[in-house]
Tab-separated table of C-alpha atoms and ligand atoms in Angstrom:
chain	number	residue	atom	x	y	z
A	6	MET	CA	132.349	87.764	123.033
A	7	ASN	CA	134.697	90.804	123.054
A	8	LYS	CA	133.515	94.075	121.596
A	9	VAL	CA	133.243	93.519	117.865
A	10	LYS	CA	135.159	96.048	115.735
A	11	ARG	CA	134.497	94.901	112.184
A	12	ILE	CA	131.758	92.810	110.587
A	13	GLY	CA	130.867	91.695	107.065
A	14	VAL	CA	127.453	91.772	105.425
A	15	LEU	CA	126.299	89.665	102.470
A	16	THR	CA	123.161	88.756	100.571
A	17	SER	CA	122.715	85.199	99.347
A	18	GLY	CA	120.165	83.009	97.510
A	19	GLY	CA	117.338	84.510	95.452
A	20	ASP	CA	117.181	88.284	95.787
A	21	ALA	CA	114.161	89.897	97.448
A	22	PRO	CA	112.856	93.472	97.518
A	23	GLY	CA	114.115	95.020	100.754
A	24	MET	CA	117.527	93.332	100.784
A	25	ASN	CA	119.123	96.716	100.070
A	26	ALA	CA	117.177	98.281	102.919
A	27	ALA	CA	118.551	95.567	105.219
A	28	VAL	CA	122.138	96.159	104.034
A	29	ARG	CA	121.724	99.881	104.676
A	30	ALA	CA	120.346	99.250	108.170
A	31	VAL	CA	123.229	96.889	108.996
A	32	VAL	CA	125.863	99.377	107.846
A	33	ARG	CA	124.339	102.387	109.565
A	34	THR	CA	123.638	100.550	112.823
A	35	ALA	CA	127.186	99.198	112.826
A	36	LEU	CA	128.676	102.665	112.266
A	37	ALA	CA	126.439	104.126	114.973
A	38	ASN	CA	128.029	101.615	117.362
A	39	GLY	CA	131.612	102.233	116.254
A	40	ILE	CA	131.776	99.020	114.186
A	41	GLU	CA	133.208	98.987	110.652
A	42	CYS	CA	131.243	97.150	108.010
A	43	VAL	CA	132.618	95.404	104.922
A	44	GLY	CA	130.335	94.357	102.075
A	45	ILE	CA	130.882	90.818	100.777
A	46	ARG	CA	129.747	90.571	97.161
A	47	ARG	CA	128.026	87.516	95.644
A	48	GLY	CA	127.043	85.762	98.869
A	49	TRP	CA	128.985	82.866	100.390
A	50	GLN	CA	130.906	82.441	97.116
A	51	GLY	CA	132.171	85.994	97.533
A	52	LEU	CA	133.380	85.170	101.026
A	53	ILE	CA	135.330	82.229	99.603
A	54	ASN	CA	136.814	84.395	96.851
A	55	GLY	CA	137.566	87.401	99.040
A	56	ASP	CA	135.206	89.496	96.912
A	57	PHE	CA	134.584	92.518	99.117
A	58	MET	CA	133.916	96.254	99.107
A	59	PRO	CA	134.291	98.765	101.938
A	60	LEU	CA	130.947	100.235	102.986
A	61	SER	CA	130.468	103.724	104.333
A	62	ARG	CA	127.412	105.668	105.421
A	63	GLU	CA	127.336	107.280	101.956
A	64	SER	CA	127.797	104.069	99.987
A	65	VAL	CA	124.462	102.781	101.273
A	66	GLY	CA	122.690	106.071	100.545
A	67	HIS	CA	119.789	105.990	98.049
A	68	ILE	CA	119.407	102.196	98.147
A	69	LEU	CA	116.548	102.038	100.647
A	70	SER	CA	113.973	102.280	97.869
A	71	ARG	CA	115.730	100.056	95.331
A	72	GLY	CA	114.906	96.435	94.504
A	73	GLY	CA	117.551	93.743	94.020
A	74	THR	CA	120.754	93.841	96.023
A	75	MET	CA	123.719	96.173	95.570
A	76	LEU	CA	125.954	93.390	96.943
A	77	TYR	CA	124.869	90.949	94.208
A	78	THR	CA	123.814	87.480	95.217
A	79	ALA	CA	124.669	83.892	94.325
A	80	ARG	CA	124.088	80.286	95.299
A	81	SER	CA	127.407	78.600	96.086
A	82	ASP	CA	128.104	74.870	95.685
A	83	GLU	CA	131.677	75.382	96.877
A	84	PHE	CA	130.452	76.693	100.233
A	85	MET	CA	128.733	73.322	100.738
A	86	THR	CA	132.206	71.728	100.876
A	87	GLU	CA	134.545	71.787	103.863
A	88	SER	CA	137.408	73.188	101.807
A	89	GLY	CA	135.168	75.994	100.530
A	90	ARG	CA	134.155	76.928	104.056
A	91	LYS	CA	137.778	76.911	105.213
A	92	LYS	CA	138.608	79.390	102.447
A	93	ALA	CA	135.715	81.542	103.685
A	94	VAL	CA	137.099	81.451	107.229
A	95	ASN	CA	140.504	82.526	105.882
A	96	THR	CA	138.883	85.513	104.145
A	97	CYS	CA	137.330	86.497	107.484
A	98	LYS	CA	140.736	86.238	109.160
A	99	MET	CA	142.437	88.241	106.412
A	100	LEU	CA	139.833	91.013	106.520
A	101	GLY	CA	139.595	90.968	110.312
A	102	LEU	CA	135.876	90.170	110.244
A	103	GLU	CA	134.623	89.153	113.666
A	104	GLY	CA	131.097	88.433	112.523
A	105	ILE	CA	128.921	88.182	109.437
A	106	VAL	CA	125.363	89.336	108.845
A	107	ALA	CA	123.910	86.983	106.208
A	108	ILE	CA	120.717	88.164	104.496
A	109	GLY	CA	118.781	85.412	102.692
A	110	GLY	CA	116.655	82.316	103.189
A	111	ASP	CA	116.997	78.831	104.669
A	112	GLY	CA	119.864	77.835	102.335
A	113	THR	CA	121.793	80.917	103.443
A	114	PHE	CA	121.204	80.021	107.087
A	115	ARG	CA	122.385	76.434	106.644
A	116	GLY	CA	125.627	78.000	105.395
A	117	ALA	CA	125.578	80.336	108.390
A	118	LEU	CA	125.389	77.397	110.795
A	119	GLU	CA	128.398	75.703	109.184
A	120	LEU	CA	130.447	78.893	109.302
A	121	SER	CA	129.524	79.537	112.918
A	122	ARG	CA	130.772	76.016	113.748
A	123	LEU	CA	134.147	77.082	112.376
A	124	GLY	CA	134.283	79.963	114.830
A	125	ILE	CA	132.877	82.855	112.795
A	126	PRO	CA	129.752	84.227	114.499
A	127	VAL	CA	126.882	84.805	112.069
A	128	VAL	CA	123.531	86.548	112.389
A	129	GLY	CA	120.886	85.727	109.772
A	130	VAL	CA	118.283	88.136	108.426
A	131	PRO	CA	115.413	86.346	106.613
A	132	ALA	CA	114.750	87.727	103.137
A	133	THR	CA	112.917	85.710	100.491
A	134	ILE	CA	109.740	86.257	98.506
A	135	ASP	CA	108.730	82.680	99.417
A	136	ASN	CA	108.106	83.513	103.121
A	137	ASP	CA	109.191	79.923	103.852
A	138	VAL	CA	111.612	80.422	106.760
A	139	GLY	CA	110.349	78.474	109.775
A	140	CYS	CA	111.554	80.697	112.613
A	141	THR	CA	109.876	83.896	111.460
A	142	ASN	CA	106.325	84.652	110.503
A	143	TYR	CA	107.545	87.157	107.917
A	144	THR	CA	110.449	87.318	105.469
A	145	ILE	CA	111.611	90.523	103.789
A	146	GLY	CA	110.310	90.791	100.222
A	147	PHE	CA	107.149	88.741	100.591
A	148	ASP	CA	104.694	91.636	100.723
A	149	THR	CA	106.227	93.440	97.751
A	150	ALA	CA	106.212	90.214	95.708
A	151	CYS	CA	102.544	89.625	96.609
A	152	ASN	CA	101.687	93.139	95.459
A	153	THR	CA	103.627	92.726	92.216
A	154	ALA	CA	101.837	89.466	91.464
A	155	ILE	CA	98.474	91.030	92.328
A	156	GLU	CA	99.121	93.951	89.989
A	157	CYS	CA	99.984	91.552	87.150
A	158	ILE	CA	96.940	89.365	87.802
A	159	ASP	CA	94.604	92.374	87.978
A	160	ARG	CA	95.818	93.260	84.495
A	161	LEU	CA	95.252	89.713	83.326
A	162	ARG	CA	91.764	89.801	84.756
A	163	ASP	CA	90.871	92.854	82.662
A	164	THR	CA	91.635	91.037	79.440
A	165	MET	CA	90.256	87.670	80.613
A	166	GLN	CA	87.006	89.387	81.585
A	167	SER	CA	86.754	91.145	78.213
A	168	HIS	CA	87.291	87.906	76.284
A	169	GLU	CA	85.407	85.721	78.796
A	170	ARG	CA	88.374	83.421	79.224
A	171	CYS	CA	90.027	81.294	81.851
A	172	SER	CA	93.469	82.353	83.047
A	173	VAL	CA	95.972	80.012	84.685
A	174	VAL	CA	98.760	81.906	86.458
A	175	GLU	CA	101.840	80.317	87.976
A	176	VAL	CA	103.495	82.168	90.849
A	177	MET	CA	106.812	81.456	92.579
A	178	GLY	CA	107.264	80.174	96.135
A	179	ARG	CA	109.581	77.187	95.643
A	180	ASN	CA	108.068	74.388	97.801
A	181	ALA	CA	105.707	76.682	99.687
A	182	GLY	CA	102.265	78.055	98.863
A	183	PHE	CA	102.321	81.292	100.890
A	184	LEU	CA	102.678	83.543	97.855
A	185	ALA	CA	100.021	81.661	95.857
A	186	LEU	CA	97.446	81.580	98.638
A	187	TYR	CA	97.827	85.202	99.758
A	188	VAL	CA	97.732	86.367	96.149
A	189	GLY	CA	94.822	84.037	95.351
A	190	ILE	CA	92.748	85.537	98.160
A	191	ALA	CA	93.672	89.072	97.139
A	192	VAL	CA	92.693	88.623	93.474
A	193	GLY	CA	89.535	86.615	94.212
A	194	ALA	CA	90.853	83.521	92.418
A	195	THR	CA	88.427	80.843	91.270
A	196	ALA	CA	90.881	78.212	92.545
A	197	VAL	CA	94.341	78.129	94.123
A	198	LEU	CA	96.689	75.137	94.014
A	199	VAL	CA	99.349	74.919	96.736
A	200	PRO	CA	101.908	72.192	97.493
A	201	GLU	CA	100.804	71.892	101.132
A	202	ARG	CA	97.411	70.465	100.170
A	203	GLU	CA	96.777	67.363	98.103
A	204	ILE	CA	95.046	68.270	94.866
A	205	ASP	CA	91.813	66.651	93.732
A	206	PHE	CA	91.728	68.191	90.255
A	207	GLN	CA	88.075	67.449	89.654
A	208	LYS	CA	86.914	69.041	92.911
A	209	ASP	CA	89.545	71.727	93.346
A	210	VAL	CA	89.617	73.042	89.792
A	211	ILE	CA	86.980	71.638	87.442
A	212	GLU	CA	83.991	71.831	89.769
A	213	ARG	CA	85.056	75.252	91.007
A	214	ILE	CA	85.081	76.578	87.433
A	215	GLN	CA	81.712	74.925	86.766
A	216	ASP	CA	80.225	76.389	89.940
A	217	SER	CA	81.591	79.797	89.103
A	218	ARG	CA	80.064	79.575	85.606
A	219	LEU	CA	76.710	78.475	87.013
A	220	ALA	CA	76.845	81.422	89.398
A	221	GLY	CA	77.044	83.700	86.373
A	222	ASN	CA	80.787	84.248	85.883
A	223	THR	CA	82.232	84.083	82.405
A	224	HIS	CA	85.935	84.423	83.267
A	225	PHE	CA	88.002	82.396	85.728
A	226	MET	CA	91.319	82.865	87.471
A	227	ILE	CA	93.321	79.824	88.563
A	228	VAL	CA	96.474	80.512	90.637
A	229	VAL	CA	99.078	77.739	90.756
A	230	ALA	CA	102.040	77.724	93.149
A	231	GLU	CA	105.134	76.557	91.261
A	232	GLY	CA	105.584	73.868	93.920
A	233	ALA	CA	102.106	72.472	93.200
A	234	GLY	CA	102.542	71.883	89.472
A	235	HIS	CA	103.049	73.517	86.113
A	236	ALA	CA	100.522	76.022	84.903
A	237	PHE	CA	100.712	74.648	81.344
A	238	ASP	CA	99.715	71.169	82.569
A	239	VAL	CA	96.849	72.672	84.557
A	240	GLY	CA	95.736	74.600	81.469
A	241	GLU	CA	95.806	71.456	79.313
A	242	GLU	CA	93.763	69.468	81.804
A	243	ILE	CA	91.149	72.199	82.026
A	244	GLU	CA	90.925	72.279	78.231
A	245	GLU	CA	90.523	68.522	78.080
A	246	LYS	CA	87.834	68.363	80.767
A	247	LEU	CA	85.843	71.518	80.017
A	248	GLY	CA	86.481	72.224	76.343
A	249	ILE	CA	87.636	75.797	77.007
A	250	SER	CA	91.060	77.197	76.054
A	251	PRO	CA	92.751	78.736	79.103
A	252	ARG	CA	95.505	81.302	78.638
A	253	VAL	CA	98.578	80.428	80.692
A	254	THR	CA	100.967	82.946	82.268
A	255	VAL	CA	104.089	82.138	84.292
A	256	LEU	CA	104.893	85.307	86.240
A	257	GLY	CA	108.466	84.183	86.932
A	258	HIS	CA	111.221	86.526	88.041
A	259	ILE	CA	109.139	89.650	87.544
A	260	GLN	CA	107.837	88.853	91.062
A	261	ARG	CA	111.309	89.333	92.563
A	262	GLY	CA	112.044	92.771	91.120
A	263	GLY	CA	110.791	96.244	91.905
A	264	ALA	CA	110.983	98.776	94.704
A	265	PRO	CA	110.279	97.359	98.164
A	266	ASN	CA	107.017	98.581	99.654
A	267	ALA	CA	106.550	100.179	103.074
A	268	ARG	CA	106.304	96.894	104.963
A	269	ASP	CA	109.499	95.530	103.439
A	270	ARG	CA	111.508	98.728	103.943
A	271	GLU	CA	110.375	99.028	107.530
A	272	THR	CA	110.837	95.342	108.403
A	273	ALA	CA	114.232	95.202	106.692
A	274	THR	CA	115.393	98.259	108.606
A	275	ARG	CA	114.282	96.824	111.949
A	276	MET	CA	115.763	93.394	111.235
A	277	GLY	CA	119.058	94.897	110.065
A	278	TYR	CA	119.214	96.998	113.219
A	279	TYR	CA	118.571	94.047	115.523
A	280	ALA	CA	121.068	91.858	113.636
A	281	VAL	CA	123.888	94.264	114.468
A	282	ASN	CA	122.497	94.776	117.946
A	283	SER	CA	122.997	91.072	118.574
A	284	PHE	CA	126.743	91.534	117.967
A	285	VAL	CA	126.821	94.774	119.964
A	286	GLU	CA	125.323	92.954	122.939
A	287	GLY	CA	127.821	90.108	122.610
A	288	ARG	CA	125.598	87.376	121.214
A	289	GLY	CA	125.552	86.486	117.464
A	290	ASN	CA	124.925	83.003	116.020
A	291	CYS	CA	121.210	83.552	115.674
A	292	ILE	CA	118.505	84.317	113.156
A	293	ILE	CA	116.431	87.448	113.509
A	294	GLY	CA	112.709	86.852	113.141
A	295	THR	CA	109.330	88.456	113.632
A	296	GLN	CA	106.811	86.758	115.861
A	297	GLU	CA	103.512	88.360	116.763
A	298	GLY	CA	104.791	91.665	115.498
A	299	GLY	CA	107.923	91.790	117.661
A	300	ILE	CA	111.534	91.026	116.765
A	301	VAL	CA	113.024	87.820	118.165
A	302	GLU	CA	116.483	86.227	118.079
A	303	ILE	CA	116.648	82.449	117.736
A	304	PRO	CA	119.862	80.387	117.872
A	305	ILE	CA	120.667	79.236	114.310
A	306	GLU	CA	120.511	75.500	114.988
A	307	GLU	CA	117.131	75.779	116.697
A	308	ALA	CA	115.840	78.180	114.035
A	309	LEU	CA	116.674	75.735	111.246
A	310	LYS	CA	114.583	73.028	112.905
A	311	MET	CA	111.496	75.227	113.177
A	312	LYS	CA	108.641	74.587	110.763
A	313	LYS	CA	106.067	77.052	109.549
A	314	HIS	CA	102.779	75.785	108.175
A	315	LEU	CA	100.534	77.382	105.619
A	316	GLN	CA	97.457	78.543	107.520
A	317	MET	CA	94.715	76.329	106.104
A	318	ASP	CA	91.982	78.644	107.373
A	319	ARG	CA	93.164	80.954	104.584
A	320	TYR	CA	92.510	78.161	102.110
A	321	ARG	CA	88.991	77.744	103.439
A	322	ILE	CA	88.456	81.506	103.271
A	323	MET	CA	89.554	81.519	99.628
A	324	GLU	CA	87.086	78.686	98.938
A	325	ALA	CA	84.292	80.376	100.868
A	326	MET	CA	84.390	83.376	98.585
A	327	GLN	CA	82.617	81.199	95.999
A	328	PHE	CA	79.963	79.754	98.266
A	329	GLY	CA	77.249	81.910	96.669
A	330	GLY	CA	77.762	79.900	93.494
A	331	LEU	CA	77.855	76.605	95.339
A	332	TYR	CA	74.497	77.232	97.014
A	333	GLN	CA	72.931	78.058	93.686
A	334	THR	CA	74.222	74.860	92.132
A	335	GLY	CA	73.243	72.748	95.108
A	336	ARG	CA	76.757	71.376	95.700
A	337	VAL	CA	76.504	72.335	99.368
B	419	F6P	O1	113.605	81.442	96.583
B	419	F6P	C1	113.204	82.494	95.777
B	419	F6P	C2	112.851	81.993	94.389
B	419	F6P	O2	112.418	83.094	93.622
B	419	F6P	C3	111.801	80.872	94.351
B	419	F6P	O3	110.492	81.359	94.482
B	419	F6P	C4	112.090	80.247	93.021
B	419	F6P	O4	111.711	78.886	93.005
B	419	F6P	C5	113.581	80.382	92.906
B	419	F6P	O5	113.986	81.423	93.767
B	419	F6P	C6	114.058	80.693	91.502
B	419	F6P	O6	115.434	80.683	91.517
B	419	F6P	P1	116.354	81.219	90.331
B	419	F6P	O7	116.450	82.707	90.487
B	419	F6P	O8	117.644	80.540	90.546
B	419	F6P	O9	115.673	80.870	89.046
């Protein structure tokens, strides 16, 4: 690969706190290496449409602490087609882009692979609140989203405790339970439902509420990953089986907004730096990831095949936090 002179940067898929920090890091690292950086607005669709903005050192000032993405984001059906991708390649040719940094999740990286096959080198930076990208143990935005959900659930707990109620809270995560399980542990949930584990409603929800009640609790917190079911259905089943009236809350998109926290700003800055570094050192066509604390570069095709599993010891830890009640009731 010859020395790269101009690259593009885009954000794609669901936004995540820290995407702006990653854009800033990409632009500033590029400029520090004598590379120009062009912002592509609205993800892959923007690349198809030639929707761009020049980016300078100043234009990415004051975004480090801001949630969302200044480049806007989108999910593009047209980019899934060959003709759409050809249009995207033509935009790259027209703008003289010799590489693209794509910030997003797995869907974004599948697009990256297709574009790289058409001769445009791409480097992916994983950013999604779902933390469900196989090649990295951490995705930008996850920690902030966990903290946002925890703050909301702590508030719910105050009112549930006062009224001695059961709360059923649905959190995001798409098909993964990372967000639900981490949050469930951090709020001391009575039960957590995740898509990675088959649900036995009687054991996993009903008996856990009963045990908690027998241990002296008068309010209960059930956390449901959106991929494991709908909170309203869970609430109805609890009502039917236990004769109590749970209050149901779907946290929804509130989990995606807000200022990125320290971990997300710092990780985004490091990942953005190493993404550009991959071009500077003549590589590209990889995804940046974190593994055991360090930054790694994995070829896109290989990265897309990698699987990450929810750590089931965390599930057992969440369950163990209720064992006091279980001993009292003689269930164990
Ligand atoms: O992938 C991030 C995410 O927030 C998922 O947790 C959720 O399922 C999805 O995006 C929601 O997408 P949309 O913003 O299109 O409603």
